[in-house]
CSV table of C-alpha atoms (C1' of nucleotides) in Angstrom, one decimal:
chain,number,residue,atom,x,y,z
A,820,MET,CA,-45.1,-68.5,-33.9
A,821,GLY,CA,-44.9,-64.7,-34.2
A,822,LYS,CA,-47.7,-62.3,-33.9
A,823,PRO,CA,-50.0,-62.6,-36.9
A,824,PRO,CA,-50.2,-59.5,-39.2
A,825,CYS,CA,-53.2,-57.2,-38.7
A,826,CYS,CA,-54.3,-58.1,-42.3
A,827,ASP,CA,-53.1,-60.0,-45.3
A,828,LYS,CA,-50.6,-57.6,-46.8
A,829,SER,CA,-50.7,-59.4,-50.2
A,830,ASN,CA,-54.4,-58.6,-50.6
A,831,VAL,CA,-54.6,-55.0,-49.5
A,832,LYS,CA,-53.6,-51.9,-51.3
A,833,ARG,CA,-50.8,-49.8,-49.9
A,834,GLY,CA,-49.2,-46.5,-50.5
A,835,LEU,CA,-50.8,-43.1,-51.1
A,836,TRP,CA,-54.5,-42.7,-50.8
A,837,THR,CA,-56.7,-41.6,-53.7
A,838,ALA,CA,-59.5,-39.0,-53.4
A,839,GLU,CA,-62.0,-41.8,-54.0
A,840,GLU,CA,-60.7,-43.8,-51.1
A,841,ASP,CA,-60.7,-40.7,-48.9
A,842,ALA,CA,-64.3,-40.1,-49.9
A,843,LYS,CA,-65.2,-43.7,-48.9
A,844,ILE,CA,-63.7,-43.2,-45.4
A,845,LEU,CA,-65.4,-39.9,-45.0
A,846,ALA,CA,-68.7,-41.3,-46.0
A,847,TYR,CA,-68.4,-44.2,-43.7
A,848,VAL,CA,-67.4,-42.2,-40.7
A,849,SER,CA,-70.2,-39.7,-41.3
A,850,ASN,CA,-72.7,-42.5,-41.4
A,851,HIS,CA,-71.3,-44.8,-38.7
A,852,GLY,CA,-68.9,-42.7,-36.7
A,853,VAL,CA,-65.4,-43.8,-35.6
A,854,GLY,CA,-65.0,-47.2,-34.2
A,855,ASN,CA,-63.7,-50.7,-34.9
A,856,TRP,CA,-61.4,-49.9,-37.7
A,857,THR,CA,-60.8,-53.5,-38.6
A,858,LEU,CA,-64.3,-53.6,-40.0
A,859,VAL,CA,-64.1,-50.3,-41.8
A,860,PRO,CA,-62.4,-51.6,-45.0
A,861,LYS,CA,-65.1,-54.2,-45.6
A,862,LYS,CA,-68.0,-51.9,-44.7
A,863,ALA,CA,-66.6,-48.9,-46.6
A,864,GLY,CA,-65.7,-51.0,-49.6
A,865,LEU,CA,-62.0,-50.4,-49.4
A,866,ASN,CA,-59.2,-52.7,-50.2
A,867,ARG,CA,-57.1,-51.4,-47.4
A,868,CYS,CA,-55.8,-52.6,-44.0
A,869,GLY,CA,-58.0,-51.3,-41.1
A,870,LYS,CA,-54.9,-49.9,-39.5
A,871,SER,CA,-54.2,-48.0,-42.6
A,872,CYS,CA,-57.7,-46.6,-42.6
A,873,ARG,CA,-57.4,-45.5,-39.0
A,874,LEU,CA,-54.1,-43.8,-39.8
A,875,ARG,CA,-55.6,-42.0,-42.8
A,876,TRP,CA,-58.5,-40.7,-40.8
A,877,THR,CA,-56.5,-39.6,-37.7
A,878,ASN,CA,-53.6,-38.0,-39.6
A,879,TYR,CA,-55.4,-36.5,-42.6
A,880,LEU,CA,-59.2,-36.7,-42.9
A,881,ARG,CA,-60.4,-35.7,-39.5
A,882,PRO,CA,-62.4,-32.5,-39.9
A,883,ASP,CA,-60.7,-30.7,-37.0
A,884,LEU,CA,-57.2,-31.0,-38.5
A,885,ARG,CA,-55.3,-28.1,-39.7
A,886,HIS,CA,-53.2,-28.4,-42.9
A,887,ASP,CA,-51.5,-25.0,-42.9
A,888,SER,CA,-47.9,-24.3,-41.8
A,889,PHE,CA,-46.9,-24.3,-38.2
A,890,THR,CA,-46.9,-20.8,-36.6
A,891,PRO,CA,-44.0,-19.4,-34.6
A,892,GLN,CA,-46.1,-19.8,-31.5
A,893,GLU,CA,-46.7,-23.5,-32.3
A,894,GLU,CA,-43.0,-23.9,-33.0
A,895,ASP,CA,-42.0,-22.4,-29.6
A,896,LEU,CA,-44.5,-24.6,-27.8
A,897,ILE,CA,-43.2,-27.7,-29.5
A,898,ILE,CA,-39.6,-26.9,-28.6
A,899,LYS,CA,-40.6,-26.1,-25.0
A,900,LEU,CA,-42.6,-29.3,-24.6
A,901,HIS,CA,-40.0,-31.4,-26.3
A,902,GLN,CA,-37.5,-30.0,-23.8
A,903,ALA,CA,-39.8,-31.0,-21.0
A,904,ILE,CA,-41.0,-34.4,-22.0
A,905,GLY,CA,-38.9,-35.5,-25.0
A,906,SER,CA,-40.4,-37.2,-28.0
A,907,ARG,CA,-43.8,-37.9,-26.7
A,908,TRP,CA,-45.5,-36.6,-29.8
A,909,SER,CA,-49.0,-37.4,-28.9
A,910,VAL,CA,-48.8,-35.4,-25.6
A,911,ILE,CA,-47.2,-32.5,-27.5
A,912,ALA,CA,-49.8,-32.7,-30.3
A,913,LYS,CA,-52.7,-32.5,-27.7
A,914,GLN,CA,-51.5,-29.0,-26.9
A,915,LEU,CA,-51.7,-28.0,-30.5
A,916,PRO,CA,-55.3,-28.0,-31.7
A,917,GLY,CA,-55.6,-29.3,-35.2
A,918,ARG,CA,-52.2,-31.0,-35.2
A,919,THR,CA,-51.5,-34.7,-35.1
A,920,ASP,CA,-48.6,-36.4,-33.5
A,921,ASN,CA,-47.4,-37.3,-36.9
A,922,ASP,CA,-47.4,-33.7,-38.0
A,923,VAL,CA,-45.5,-32.6,-34.9
A,924,LYS,CA,-43.0,-35.4,-35.2
A,925,ASN,CA,-42.3,-34.7,-38.9
A,926,TYR,CA,-42.0,-31.0,-38.2
A,927,TRP,CA,-39.6,-31.6,-35.4
A,928,ASN,CA,-37.5,-34.0,-37.4
A,929,THR,CA,-37.3,-31.9,-40.6
A,930,LYS,CA,-37.3,-28.3,-39.3
A,931,LEU,CA,-36.9,-27.8,-35.6
A,932,ARG,CA,-34.0,-30.1,-34.9
A,933,LYS,CA,-32.0,-28.4,-37.6
A,934,LYS,CA,-33.0,-25.0,-36.4
A,935,LEU,CA,-31.8,-25.7,-32.9
A,936,SER,CA,-28.6,-27.2,-34.1
A,937,LYS,CA,-27.9,-24.2,-36.1
A,938,MET,CA,-28.5,-22.1,-33.0
A,939,GLY,CA,-25.9,-24.1,-31.2
A,940,ILE,CA,-28.4,-26.0,-29.1
A,941,ASP,CA,-28.4,-29.7,-28.8
A,942,PRO,CA,-31.8,-30.8,-29.9
A,943,ILE,CA,-31.8,-33.8,-27.5
A,944,THR,CA,-30.8,-32.0,-24.3
A,945,HIS,CA,-31.8,-28.5,-25.4
A,946,LYS,CA,-28.5,-27.2,-23.9
A,947,PRO,CA,-25.9,-25.3,-25.8
A,948,PHE,CA,-23.3,-27.6,-27.3
A,949,SER,CA,-20.5,-25.7,-25.6
A,950,GLN,CA,-22.1,-26.3,-22.2
A,951,ILE,CA,-22.6,-29.9,-22.8
A,952,LEU,CA,-19.0,-30.3,-23.8
A,953,PHE,CA,-17.9,-28.6,-20.6
A,954,ASP,CA,-20.2,-30.8,-18.5
A,955,TYR,CA,-19.1,-33.8,-20.4
A,956,GLY,CA,-15.5,-33.0,-19.4
A,957,SER,CA,-16.6,-32.6,-15.8
A,958,ILE,CA,-17.9,-36.2,-15.7
A,959,SER,CA,-14.4,-37.5,-15.5
A,960,SER,CA,-14.0,-35.8,-12.1
A,961,LEU,CA,-17.0,-37.4,-10.5
A,962,PRO,CA,-16.7,-38.1,-6.7
A,963,ALA,CA,-15.6,-41.5,-5.6
A,964,THR,CA,-18.8,-42.0,-3.5
A,965,PRO,CA,-21.7,-41.9,-5.8
A,966,LYS,CA,-25.0,-40.3,-4.9
A,967,PRO,CA,-28.2,-42.3,-4.8
A,968,PRO,CA,-29.2,-43.1,-8.4
A,969,LEU,CA,-31.2,-40.3,-10.0
A,970,ILE,CA,-31.6,-41.8,-13.4
A,971,GLY,CA,-35.2,-43.0,-13.9
A,972,PRO,CA,-38.7,-41.8,-13.5
A,973,PHE,CA,-38.7,-38.3,-12.3
A,974,ASN,CA,-41.7,-38.5,-9.9
A,975,LYS,CA,-40.2,-41.4,-8.2
A,976,THR,CA,-36.8,-40.0,-7.6
A,977,LEU,CA,-37.6,-36.4,-6.7
A,978,ASN,CA,-37.2,-35.6,-3.1
A,979,PRO,CA,-39.5,-33.2,-1.4
A,980,THR,CA,-36.9,-30.5,-1.5
A,981,THR,CA,-36.7,-30.6,-5.2
A,982,THR,CA,-40.4,-30.7,-5.6
A,983,THR,CA,-40.8,-27.6,-3.5
A,984,THR,CA,-38.2,-25.9,-5.5
A,985,MET,CA,-39.9,-26.8,-8.7
A,986,ALA,CA,-43.0,-25.0,-7.5
A,987,LYS,CA,-41.0,-22.0,-6.6
A,988,THR,CA,-39.3,-21.8,-9.8
A,989,GLN,CA,-42.3,-22.5,-11.9
A,990,GLN,CA,-42.7,-19.9,-14.7
A,991,PRO,CA,-45.8,-19.5,-16.9
A,992,PHE,CA,-44.9,-20.2,-20.4
A,993,SER,CA,-45.4,-17.2,-22.7
A,994,SER,CA,-45.5,-18.4,-26.2
A,995,GLY,CA,-43.5,-16.7,-28.9
A,996,ALA,CA,-40.4,-15.8,-27.1
A,997,TYR,CA,-39.1,-19.1,-26.1
A,998,LEU,CA,-36.0,-19.3,-28.2
A,999,GLY,CA,-34.9,-15.9,-26.9
A,1000,GLN,CA,-35.6,-17.0,-23.4
A,1001,GLN,CA,-33.7,-20.1,-23.9
A,1002,PHE,CA,-30.6,-18.2,-24.8
A,1003,GLN,CA,-31.0,-15.7,-22.0
A,1004,PHE,CA,-31.4,-18.4,-19.5
A,1005,GLN,CA,-28.7,-20.7,-20.6
A,1006,THR,CA,-26.2,-18.6,-22.4
A,1007,PRO,CA,-25.6,-15.2,-21.1
A,1008,LYS,CA,-23.0,-14.9,-23.8
A,1009,LYS,CA,-23.9,-16.6,-27.0
A,1010,PRO,CA,-21.2,-19.1,-28.0
A,1011,GLN,CA,-19.9,-17.2,-31.0
A,1012,PHE,CA,-18.5,-20.1,-32.8
A,1013,PHE,CA,-21.9,-21.4,-33.7
A,1014,ASN,CA,-23.0,-18.2,-35.2
A,1015,GLU,CA,-20.0,-17.2,-37.2
A,1016,GLN,CA,-18.8,-18.3,-40.5
A,1017,PRO,CA,-16.1,-20.9,-40.5
A,1018,THR,CA,-12.7,-19.4,-40.0
A,1019,THR,CA,-9.3,-20.6,-41.0
A,1020,SER,CA,-8.7,-22.1,-37.6
A,1021,SER,CA,-8.8,-25.9,-37.0
A,1022,CYS,CA,-12.2,-25.5,-35.3
A,1023,SER,CA,-14.1,-25.8,-38.5
A,1024,SER,CA,-17.9,-25.6,-38.1
A,1025,SER,CA,-18.4,-28.1,-40.8
A,1026,SER,CA,-19.4,-30.7,-38.3
A,1027,ILE,CA,-22.1,-28.4,-36.9
A,1028,ASN,CA,-23.7,-27.5,-40.1
A,1029,GLY,CA,-23.3,-30.8,-41.8
A,1030,GLY,CA,-24.2,-33.3,-39.2
A,1031,GLU,CA,-26.3,-32.4,-36.3
A,1032,GLY,CA,-26.2,-33.6,-32.7
A,1033,LEU,CA,-24.0,-33.5,-29.8
A,1034,PHE,CA,-21.8,-36.5,-30.6
A,1035,HIS,CA,-21.0,-35.3,-34.0
A,1036,PHE,CA,-20.0,-32.0,-32.6
A,1037,ALA,CA,-18.1,-33.6,-29.8
A,1038,ALA,CA,-15.9,-35.4,-32.3
A,1039,SER,CA,-14.3,-32.1,-33.2
A,1040,SER,CA,-14.6,-30.6,-29.7
A,1041,SER,CA,-11.2,-30.7,-28.3
A,1042,CYS,CA,-10.0,-27.6,-29.9
A,1043,CYS,CA,-13.1,-25.6,-28.9
A,1044,SER,CA,-13.5,-26.5,-25.3
A,1045,GLU,CA,-12.1,-23.1,-24.1
A,1046,GLN,CA,-15.0,-21.5,-25.9
A,1047,ARG,CA,-17.3,-22.0,-23.0
A,1048,ASN,CA,-16.0,-18.9,-21.4
A,1049,GLY,CA,-19.0,-16.8,-20.5
A,1050,ILE,CA,-21.4,-19.7,-20.1
A,1051,GLU,CA,-22.7,-19.9,-16.5
A,1052,PRO,CA,-22.1,-23.3,-14.9
A,1053,PHE,CA,-25.4,-25.0,-14.7
A,1054,SER,CA,-25.4,-25.3,-11.0
A,1055,GLN,CA,-25.5,-21.5,-10.8
A,1056,GLN,CA,-28.4,-21.2,-13.1
A,1057,CYS,CA,-30.5,-23.6,-11.0
A,1058,GLU,CA,-29.6,-21.9,-7.7
A,1059,GLY,CA,-31.3,-23.6,-4.8
A,1060,SER,CA,-32.8,-26.4,-6.8
A,1061,SER,CA,-30.7,-29.1,-5.2
A,1062,SER,CA,-29.7,-29.8,-1.7
A,1063,ASP,CA,-26.2,-29.0,-2.7
A,1064,SER,CA,-25.1,-25.7,-4.1
A,1065,SER,CA,-23.5,-27.4,-7.0
A,1066,PHE,CA,-24.0,-30.5,-9.1
A,1067,ASP,CA,-21.7,-33.4,-9.0
A,1068,SER,CA,-22.4,-34.5,-12.6
A,1069,PHE,CA,-23.7,-33.6,-15.9
A,1070,VAL,CA,-26.6,-36.0,-15.3
A,1071,ASP,CA,-27.6,-34.3,-12.1
A,1072,ALA,CA,-27.7,-31.0,-13.8
A,1073,LEU,CA,-29.9,-32.3,-16.6
A,1074,LEU,CA,-32.3,-33.9,-14.2
A,1075,VAL,CA,-32.8,-30.8,-12.2
A,1076,GLN,CA,-33.3,-28.7,-15.3
A,1077,ASP,CA,-35.9,-31.2,-16.5
A,1078,CYS,CA,-37.7,-31.0,-13.2
A,1079,GLU,CA,-37.9,-27.3,-13.5
A,1080,ILE,CA,-39.2,-27.4,-17.0
A,1081,LYS,CA,-41.8,-30.0,-16.1
A,1082,GLY,CA,-43.0,-27.7,-13.4
A,1083,SER,CA,-43.9,-25.3,-16.1
A,1084,PHE,CA,-46.5,-27.7,-17.5
A,1085,PRO,CA,-48.3,-29.2,-14.5
A,1086,GLU,CA,-51.6,-29.4,-16.3
A,1087,ILE,CA,-50.1,-31.1,-19.3
A,1088,LEU,CA,-47.7,-33.4,-17.6
A,1089,ASP,CA,-49.9,-34.5,-14.8
A,1090,GLY,CA,-49.7,-38.3,-14.8
A,1091,CYS,CA,-47.4,-38.4,-17.7
A,1092,PHE,CA,-44.5,-39.8,-15.6
A,1093,ASP,CA,-46.3,-42.4,-13.7
A,1094,TYR,CA,-44.2,-45.3,-14.9
B,778,DA,C1',-31.4,-30.0,-69.8
B,779,DA,C1',-30.1,-33.8,-67.3
B,780,DA,C1',-28.3,-36.1,-63.4
B,781,DG,C1',-27.4,-36.2,-58.7
B,782,DT,C1',-28.5,-34.9,-54.0
B,783,DA,C1',-31.3,-33.2,-50.3
B,784,DC,C1',-35.7,-32.5,-48.3
B,785,DT,C1',-40.5,-33.3,-47.1
B,786,DC,C1',-44.1,-35.8,-45.3
B,787,DA,C1',-47.6,-39.5,-45.9
B,788,DA,C1',-47.6,-44.0,-44.8
B,789,DC,C1',-45.9,-48.2,-42.8
B,790,DC,C1',-43.9,-51.1,-39.0
B,791,DG,C1',-43.7,-53.2,-34.7
B,792,DC,C1',-44.4,-53.0,-30.0
B,793,DA,C1',-47.0,-51.9,-25.8
B,794,DA,C1',-51.1,-50.8,-23.6
B,795,DC,C1',-55.8,-51.4,-23.2
B,796,DG,C1',-60.3,-53.6,-22.9
B,797,DC,C1',-63.4,-57.3,-23.3
B,798,DC,C1',-64.6,-62.1,-22.7
C,196,DT,C1',-56.4,-64.3,-14.8
C,197,DG,C1',-54.9,-65.3,-19.3
C,198,DG,C1',-55.9,-65.0,-24.2
C,199,DC,C1',-57.1,-62.3,-27.9
C,200,DG,C1',-58.4,-58.4,-30.7
C,201,DT,C1',-58.1,-53.4,-31.0
C,202,DT,C1',-56.0,-49.1,-30.4
C,203,DG,C1',-52.2,-45.8,-29.5
C,204,DC,C1',-47.7,-44.5,-30.1
C,205,DG,C1',-42.9,-43.6,-31.7
C,206,DG,C1',-39.5,-44.8,-35.0
C,207,DT,C1',-38.6,-45.5,-39.7
C,208,DT,C1',-39.1,-45.8,-44.7
C,209,DG,C1',-39.7,-44.4,-49.3
C,210,DA,C1',-42.0,-41.9,-53.1
C,211,DG,C1',-42.5,-37.4,-54.8
C,212,DT,C1',-40.6,-32.9,-55.1
C,213,DA,C1',-37.2,-29.2,-54.8
C,214,DC,C1',-32.8,-27.8,-55.3
C,215,DT,C1',-27.9,-28.0,-56.8
C,216,DT,C1',-24.3,-29.1,-59.9
DNA sequence: AAAGTACTCAACCGCAACGCC
DNA sequence: TGGCGTTGCGGTTGAGTACTT
C-alpha cells in the first residue's frame, strides 16, 4: 500500500484560482488565522485540496508578498546565495523580504541561469566554463594516493585550518556589484569566446547560446581548451586556504571556494549544513 | 494572419521532516 | 517509540502568453 493522497483528487478543483476562491481564503485567514490547512477547504467553503490552499496562500495571497519584478540587488543576492548554498530556495527566499521560494526558484530557472550562462559562467558551479574545462582536464592527473574524502557535509569535513582561513577571507557582501566582482575574482581576463559573436572557426558558440550548462559546453570543448590562457589557476585565487599551496583536484578547489563563500553568510547559513 | 516555437510562472507532485498522541 | 497527520521543500508540469517565421 502506498501513501494515501492528501485528498480525493477526483472531487477537488485544480488549476488556476479564481478571484472568488482567493477571497474565500483571505476571508478565512483574516477570521481564523493560518493553521491546519486540511480543514481550510471545508471551513472556507472551497472545493480545493488543503495543500493547494496552503500553496495559494503562501505563494500568492500573503499580504507581505511583493509582486513586482526583481531588482538588480535582489538578483545579485540570489546569485551569491545560490553560489553559497545551491538550490535551497527557501533559505534564499528568507533573505528577500516579500519573495517566496517559488518566486526565487522560477526567477532563477527562467532568468538568472541563462544570464550566467551567457556571461560564460556555469550556473551550477558558478565558475567560468573555461576554468571548469581546465580543471576537468586536470582530474585525469590526480595523484595515485588519494586524500581523505572531502565530498560531503562541509561542516563535518572542514579541518580547523580551513575554518580559520574562512574567517580570515570572509568578505562582507555588498549588494549590486556581485557580477562584476565575480569576474574580477575568477577571471582576470574575461574569456573572450563567450562574449564574442561566433566566428568561422570550428569553435562555434552555438552550444553556449543554445543549450546551457557545463556538459553541453564540454561536448564542444576540445578545440577551445587553450582559451583558458589568462585564467588564474584556482589554487592561486584561494591562496592559503588549504594546507597545501595547490589543489590536487577540481573537487578540492570547488570545496574550498564554497567554504569561502559560505563564510560570507554566517548569519544565514548557521545550522544550514548540520546534516 | 496563422502556425509554430519559446518563454513565463502558477500550480502540482512526491518526498522528508516535524510534531503530536 | 512507532504510527499518523501536517507542513515544508525542491523539482517538475502545463496552460497561457509572447515572439518568430
